[in-house]
Coordinates of C-alpha atoms and ligand atoms in Angstrom, one line a residue:
M1 CA -72.0 48.3 53.1
S2 CA -74.3 46.0 55.1
D3 CA -72.9 44.4 58.2
N4 CA -73.9 41.1 56.7
W5 CA -72.2 41.6 53.5
N6 CA -68.6 40.7 53.9
R7 CA -65.6 42.5 52.5
R8 CA -64.8 40.0 49.9
E9 CA -68.4 39.9 48.6
F10 CA -68.4 43.7 48.6
L11 CA -65.1 44.0 46.6
S12 CA -66.0 41.5 43.9
A13 CA -69.6 43.0 43.6
S14 CA -68.2 46.5 43.3
A15 CA -65.7 45.5 40.7
L16 CA -68.7 44.3 38.6
G17 CA -70.7 47.4 39.3
L18 CA -73.3 45.5 41.3
G19 CA -75.3 47.0 44.2
L20 CA -77.4 45.6 47.0
T21 CA -78.6 42.7 45.0
A22 CA -75.1 41.2 45.3
I23 CA -75.7 40.4 49.0
G24 CA -75.2 36.6 49.1
S25 CA -73.6 36.3 45.7
A26 CA -70.5 34.2 45.0
P27 CA -67.1 35.6 43.9
P28 CA -66.6 35.2 40.1
K29 CA -64.5 32.3 38.9
A30 CA -62.4 31.6 35.8
V31 CA -64.3 31.5 32.5
G32 CA -64.9 28.0 31.0
K33 CA -65.1 26.7 27.4
N34 CA -68.9 26.0 27.0
R35 CA -71.2 28.3 25.0
P36 CA -73.3 30.2 27.5
V37 CA -77.1 30.7 26.9
V38 CA -79.6 32.8 28.8
I39 CA -83.4 32.8 28.3
S40 CA -86.1 34.9 29.8
S41 CA -89.7 35.9 29.4
A42 CA -90.6 38.6 26.8
N43 CA -90.0 41.4 29.4
G44 CA -86.4 40.1 29.9
L45 CA -84.4 41.5 26.9
R46 CA -82.3 43.7 29.3
T47 CA -82.2 40.7 31.6
V48 CA -80.6 38.3 29.2
E49 CA -78.1 41.0 28.1
K50 CA -77.0 41.7 31.6
A51 CA -76.9 38.1 32.7
M52 CA -74.8 37.2 29.6
D53 CA -72.3 40.0 30.3
L54 CA -71.9 38.8 33.9
I55 CA -71.5 35.1 32.8
R56 CA -68.8 36.2 30.4
A57 CA -67.1 37.9 33.4
G58 CA -67.1 34.6 35.3
V59 CA -70.2 35.3 37.5
D60 CA -72.1 32.2 38.8
P61 CA -75.2 31.5 36.5
L62 CA -77.7 32.1 39.3
D63 CA -76.1 35.3 40.4
A64 CA -76.0 36.5 36.8
A65 CA -79.7 35.7 36.4
I66 CA -80.6 37.5 39.7
E67 CA -78.7 40.6 38.5
G68 CA -80.5 40.4 35.2
V69 CA -84.0 40.3 36.7
A70 CA -83.0 43.0 39.2
I71 CA -83.2 45.5 36.4
V72 CA -86.9 44.6 35.9
E73 CA -87.6 44.4 39.7
A74 CA -86.4 48.0 39.9
D75 CA -88.3 49.2 36.8
P76 CA -91.3 51.3 37.8
N77 CA -92.8 50.8 34.4
D78 CA -93.0 47.0 34.6
R79 CA -96.3 46.5 36.4
S80 CA -95.9 42.8 37.0
V81 CA -92.6 42.7 38.9
G82 CA -91.0 44.4 42.0
Y83 CA -91.2 48.2 42.3
G84 CA -94.2 49.5 40.4
G85 CA -95.9 46.1 40.3
L86 CA -99.6 46.2 40.7
P87 CA -100.8 45.7 44.3
N88 CA -103.3 43.4 46.0
E89 CA -106.9 44.3 46.4
E90 CA -106.0 46.5 49.4
G91 CA -103.4 48.5 47.4
V92 CA -100.4 46.8 48.9
V93 CA -97.6 45.4 46.7
E94 CA -96.8 41.8 47.7
L95 CA -93.9 40.0 45.9
D96 CA -93.1 36.4 45.3
A97 CA -89.7 35.0 44.1
A98 CA -87.7 31.9 43.9
V99 CA -84.2 30.8 42.8
M100 CA -82.5 27.5 42.1
H101 CA -78.8 26.8 41.7
G102 CA -77.6 24.0 39.5
P103 CA -74.2 23.0 41.0
T104 CA -75.6 22.7 44.6
H105 CA -79.2 21.8 43.7
G106 CA -80.1 24.5 46.2
G107 CA -83.4 26.4 46.1
G108 CA -84.9 29.2 48.1
S109 CA -88.0 31.4 47.9
V110 CA -90.0 34.1 49.5
A111 CA -93.7 34.8 49.2
S112 CA -96.1 37.7 50.1
L113 CA -93.0 39.8 50.8
R114 CA -93.8 43.5 51.2
N115 CA -91.5 46.6 51.0
I116 CA -88.4 44.9 49.5
M117 CA -87.4 45.8 46.0
H118 CA -85.3 42.7 45.2
P119 CA -87.1 39.6 46.4
A120 CA -85.0 37.3 44.2
A121 CA -81.8 38.3 46.0
V122 CA -83.6 37.6 49.3
A123 CA -84.7 34.1 48.0
R124 CA -81.0 33.4 47.3
L125 CA -80.3 34.2 51.0
V126 CA -83.1 31.8 52.0
M127 CA -81.2 29.2 50.0
K128 CA -77.7 30.0 51.2
R129 CA -78.2 31.3 54.7
T130 CA -81.1 29.2 56.2
D131 CA -81.9 25.6 56.5
H132 CA -85.3 26.3 54.8
C133 CA -86.6 26.6 51.3
L134 CA -89.5 29.1 51.7
I135 CA -90.2 32.0 54.0
V136 CA -93.4 34.1 53.7
G137 CA -94.9 37.4 54.8
E138 CA -93.8 39.1 57.9
G139 CA -91.1 36.5 58.5
A140 CA -89.6 37.1 55.0
L141 CA -89.6 40.9 55.6
K142 CA -87.8 40.5 58.9
F143 CA -85.3 38.1 57.3
A144 CA -84.6 40.5 54.4
K145 CA -84.0 43.4 56.8
A146 CA -81.7 41.3 59.0
H147 CA -79.6 40.9 55.9
G148 CA -79.4 44.6 55.2
F149 CA -82.2 45.1 52.6
P150 CA -83.8 48.5 53.0
E151 CA -87.6 48.9 53.2
V152 CA -89.1 50.9 50.4
D153 CA -92.6 51.7 49.4
L154 CA -93.2 49.6 46.3
L155 CA -96.4 51.3 45.2
T156 CA -95.7 54.0 42.6
D157 CA -98.1 56.8 42.0
D158 CA -99.1 55.3 38.6
S159 CA -99.7 51.9 40.1
R160 CA -101.8 53.4 42.9
K161 CA -104.0 55.2 40.3
I162 CA -104.5 52.0 38.3
W163 CA -105.4 50.2 41.6
L164 CA -107.8 53.0 42.6
H165 CA -109.6 52.8 39.3
W166 CA -110.0 49.0 39.7
K167 CA -111.4 49.6 43.2
E168 CA -113.8 52.3 41.9
T169 CA -115.1 50.1 39.0
N170 CA -115.0 46.6 40.6
G171 CA -117.9 46.3 42.9
K172 CA -121.5 46.8 41.8
E173 CA -122.6 48.1 45.3
S174 CA -119.5 50.1 46.0
D175 CA -119.6 53.6 47.4
W176 CA -116.4 54.4 45.5
L177 CA -117.2 56.2 42.2
A178 CA -115.0 56.4 39.1
P179 CA -114.4 59.7 37.3
E180 CA -116.5 60.6 34.3
E181 CA -115.3 59.1 31.0
G182 CA -113.4 62.2 29.8
E183 CA -111.7 62.8 33.1
L184 CA -109.9 59.4 33.2
D185 CA -106.1 59.5 33.1
P186 CA -105.0 57.8 29.8
L187 CA -102.6 55.5 31.7
V188 CA -105.4 54.3 33.9
Q189 CA -107.7 53.9 30.8
R190 CA -105.2 51.4 29.3
F191 CA -105.5 49.1 32.4
S192 CA -109.3 49.5 32.7
G193 CA -111.0 46.1 33.0
V194 CA -107.7 44.2 32.9
R195 CA -106.4 41.8 35.6
L196 CA -102.7 41.7 34.8
H197 CA -100.7 38.5 34.8
G198 CA -97.0 39.0 34.4
T199 CA -93.7 37.9 35.9
I200 CA -90.1 37.5 34.9
H201 CA -88.3 34.2 34.6
C202 CA -84.7 33.7 33.7
S203 CA -82.7 30.5 33.2
A204 CA -78.9 30.7 32.6
L205 CA -76.3 28.3 31.4
D206 CA -72.7 29.3 32.1
T207 CA -69.4 28.6 30.4
H208 CA -68.9 25.6 32.7
G209 CA -72.2 24.0 31.7
D210 CA -73.7 25.0 35.1
L211 CA -77.3 26.2 35.4
G212 CA -79.1 28.8 37.6
C213 CA -82.7 30.1 37.4
V214 CA -84.9 32.7 39.0
T215 CA -88.6 33.7 38.8
T216 CA -89.8 37.0 40.4
T217 CA -93.2 38.7 40.4
S218 CA -95.8 40.9 42.0
G219 CA -98.3 38.2 41.0
L220 CA -101.8 38.6 39.9
S221 CA -103.0 42.2 40.2
F222 CA -105.6 43.0 42.8
K223 CA -105.2 39.6 44.4
I224 CA -106.6 38.6 47.7
P225 CA -103.9 39.6 50.3
G226 CA -101.7 36.7 51.0
R227 CA -102.5 34.9 47.7
V228 CA -99.4 33.2 46.4
G229 CA -99.0 32.1 42.8
D230 CA -96.7 29.6 41.2
S231 CA -93.6 31.8 40.9
P232 CA -92.1 31.1 44.4
I233 CA -93.0 27.4 44.4
L234 CA -90.1 25.1 43.4
G235 CA -91.2 22.7 40.7
A236 CA -94.0 25.1 39.6
G237 CA -92.6 28.6 38.8
L238 CA -89.2 27.2 38.2
Y239 CA -87.1 24.1 38.5
L240 CA -83.7 22.8 37.4
E241 CA -81.4 19.8 37.6
N242 CA -77.8 20.7 36.7
D243 CA -77.3 17.5 34.6
F244 CA -80.4 18.0 32.5
G245 CA -81.7 21.6 32.3
S246 CA -83.7 24.4 33.7
A247 CA -87.3 25.6 33.3
G248 CA -89.8 28.2 34.4
S249 CA -93.2 29.7 33.8
T250 CA -95.3 32.9 33.7
G251 CA -99.0 33.3 33.4
R252 CA -102.0 32.0 35.3
G253 CA -100.2 30.6 38.4
E254 CA -103.1 28.6 39.7
A255 CA -103.1 26.4 36.6
N256 CA -99.4 25.7 36.9
L257 CA -99.6 25.1 40.7
L258 CA -102.0 22.2 39.9
N259 CA -99.5 20.7 37.4
L260 CA -96.0 21.6 38.6
C261 CA -95.0 22.1 35.0
S262 CA -91.4 23.3 35.6
F263 CA -90.7 19.9 37.3
L264 CA -92.5 18.2 34.5
M265 CA -90.3 19.9 31.8
V266 CA -87.1 19.0 33.6
E267 CA -88.3 15.4 33.9
D268 CA -89.1 15.5 30.2
L269 CA -85.5 16.6 29.5
R270 CA -84.2 13.8 31.7
R271 CA -86.2 11.3 29.6
G272 CA -84.5 12.7 26.4
M273 CA -87.2 15.1 25.2
A274 CA -86.1 18.2 23.4
P275 CA -87.0 21.6 25.0
R276 CA -89.5 22.3 22.2
D277 CA -91.4 19.2 23.0
A278 CA -91.1 19.7 26.8
V279 CA -92.8 23.1 26.7
I280 CA -95.7 21.7 24.5
D281 CA -96.0 18.7 26.9
A282 CA -96.5 21.2 29.8
C283 CA -99.1 23.1 27.7
K284 CA -101.0 19.8 27.0
R285 CA -100.9 18.9 30.7
V286 CA -102.5 22.2 31.7
A287 CA -105.1 21.9 28.9
S288 CA -106.0 18.3 29.9
T289 CA -106.3 19.0 33.6
T290 CA -108.3 22.2 33.4
K291 CA -111.9 21.1 34.3
A292 CA -113.7 24.1 35.7
K293 CA -116.3 25.3 33.2
R294 CA -115.6 29.0 34.1
L295 CA -112.1 28.6 32.8
L296 CA -113.0 26.9 29.5
D297 CA -114.1 28.3 26.1
A298 CA -116.9 26.7 24.0
K299 CA -114.4 24.2 22.5
G300 CA -113.2 23.2 26.0
R301 CA -109.9 25.0 25.8
P302 CA -108.5 27.1 28.7
K303 CA -109.6 30.7 28.6
F304 CA -106.2 31.9 29.9
D305 CA -102.6 31.7 29.0
L306 CA -99.5 30.2 30.5
K307 CA -96.0 30.4 29.1
F308 CA -93.1 28.0 29.6
Y309 CA -89.4 28.4 29.2
C310 CA -87.0 25.5 28.9
L311 CA -83.2 25.5 28.6
A312 CA -81.3 22.1 28.2
K313 CA -77.9 21.4 29.6
D314 CA -76.6 21.2 26.0
G315 CA -77.7 24.8 25.2
R316 CA -80.9 24.0 23.3
F317 CA -83.9 26.1 24.4
A318 CA -87.5 26.8 23.7
G319 CA -90.4 28.9 24.9
G320 CA -94.0 27.6 24.7
S321 CA -97.5 29.0 25.3
L322 CA -101.0 27.7 25.2
W323 CA -102.1 30.4 22.7
A324 CA -100.2 31.7 19.7
G325 CA -98.4 35.0 19.5
A326 CA -96.1 34.9 22.6
K327 CA -92.4 35.6 22.5
F328 CA -89.5 35.0 24.9
A329 CA -86.0 36.6 25.2
V330 CA -82.8 34.8 24.4
H331 CA -79.1 35.6 24.4
D332 CA -77.0 32.7 23.1
G333 CA -73.8 34.4 22.3
D334 CA -74.4 36.9 19.6
S335 CA -77.1 39.3 20.8
A336 CA -80.2 39.6 22.9
R337 CA -83.4 39.0 20.8
L338 CA -87.1 38.1 21.1
V339 CA -88.0 34.7 19.6
D340 CA -91.4 33.2 18.9
C341 CA -92.8 30.6 21.4
V342 CA -94.2 27.4 20.0
S343 CA -97.9 27.2 20.9
L344 CA -100.5 24.5 21.6
Y345 CA -103.2 26.3 19.7
D346 CA -102.5 28.1 16.5
E347 CA -104.6 31.1 17.2
P348 CA -104.2 33.9 19.8
L349 CA -106.2 34.0 23.0
K350 CA -109.4 35.9 22.6
T351 CA -109.8 38.4 25.4
Ligands
LIG401 N1 -97.5 33.4 37.5 C1 -97.7 34.6 38.2 C2 -98.7 34.3 39.3 O1 -99.6 33.5 39.1 C3 -98.2 35.7 37.5 C4 -98.0 35.7 36.0 O2 -96.9 35.4 35.6 O3 -98.8 36.2 35.3 O4 -98.5 34.9 40.4

């Protein structure tokens, strides 16, 4: 038990089978009468399942969402989040995460955090145990360690091999040489020539009608060290207002940073828009503000994707994407399932 994890937190977390990620969580309360709903990105089926179980046990919606995404943060086979996430251009994994809590309208985030497997739980401590909203880099690592989070090497052997292949094939003048075609590891082959976008977002509505949300990521693969995407930026990678709803995003972070689409979607809910329309509004905003020619196709449409997730206070929800074919995860009482996103364009992104 960490010195900074008090006995009451430890006992209630142990009763629920939670581990280190429970540092900073609230004790469970009595279950209310509202229908709970949890949504997440397509990599979040286990996330919505876990978060729903915890919400049904009276766990705070933000704490439930953090526990849900912690499964993916710890999964070495998800290359876009936490442990096993693809590293920056120097081979170092740098994580970004943010949380928001509906009842207190609190928010916290960390960016460019190295060596800590559960950045979302650290972001909750930034929210609860500091007077700040965002802590980055070395300071975030020191802060996490002060709260008892252990340092771990986040670069798995597989992710190292994928990064090494990128390094060997990236520069025209490079002295690093890739293996011959037939000698290439099949895992590495699958990632050859791909810059991976990927993240997990989760928004949760509990049995009291309270909201919580989290977004956590290793960001764009092979990024410039210190590059921060939209995920840890409140209003961009996620946003909520307890009276109206919660929203988040995954995909090309730079396009979202320039539009603050999570804030936009919650504002749309406040003005009475349905989640389905709010996610399309966010897609339209991105499409209309993308001006750089290198990012546009011959018809002037963005050559990248962004996905949006929106959960209203009354339990309605939607996922949206610029391009067709995306899905998102939902648990609204019966079971966890993947659901189609609505899309701005009715064809898939050509890669
Ligand atoms: N939005 C994340 C970022 O830009 C990555 C992603 O979701 O693809 O860092």
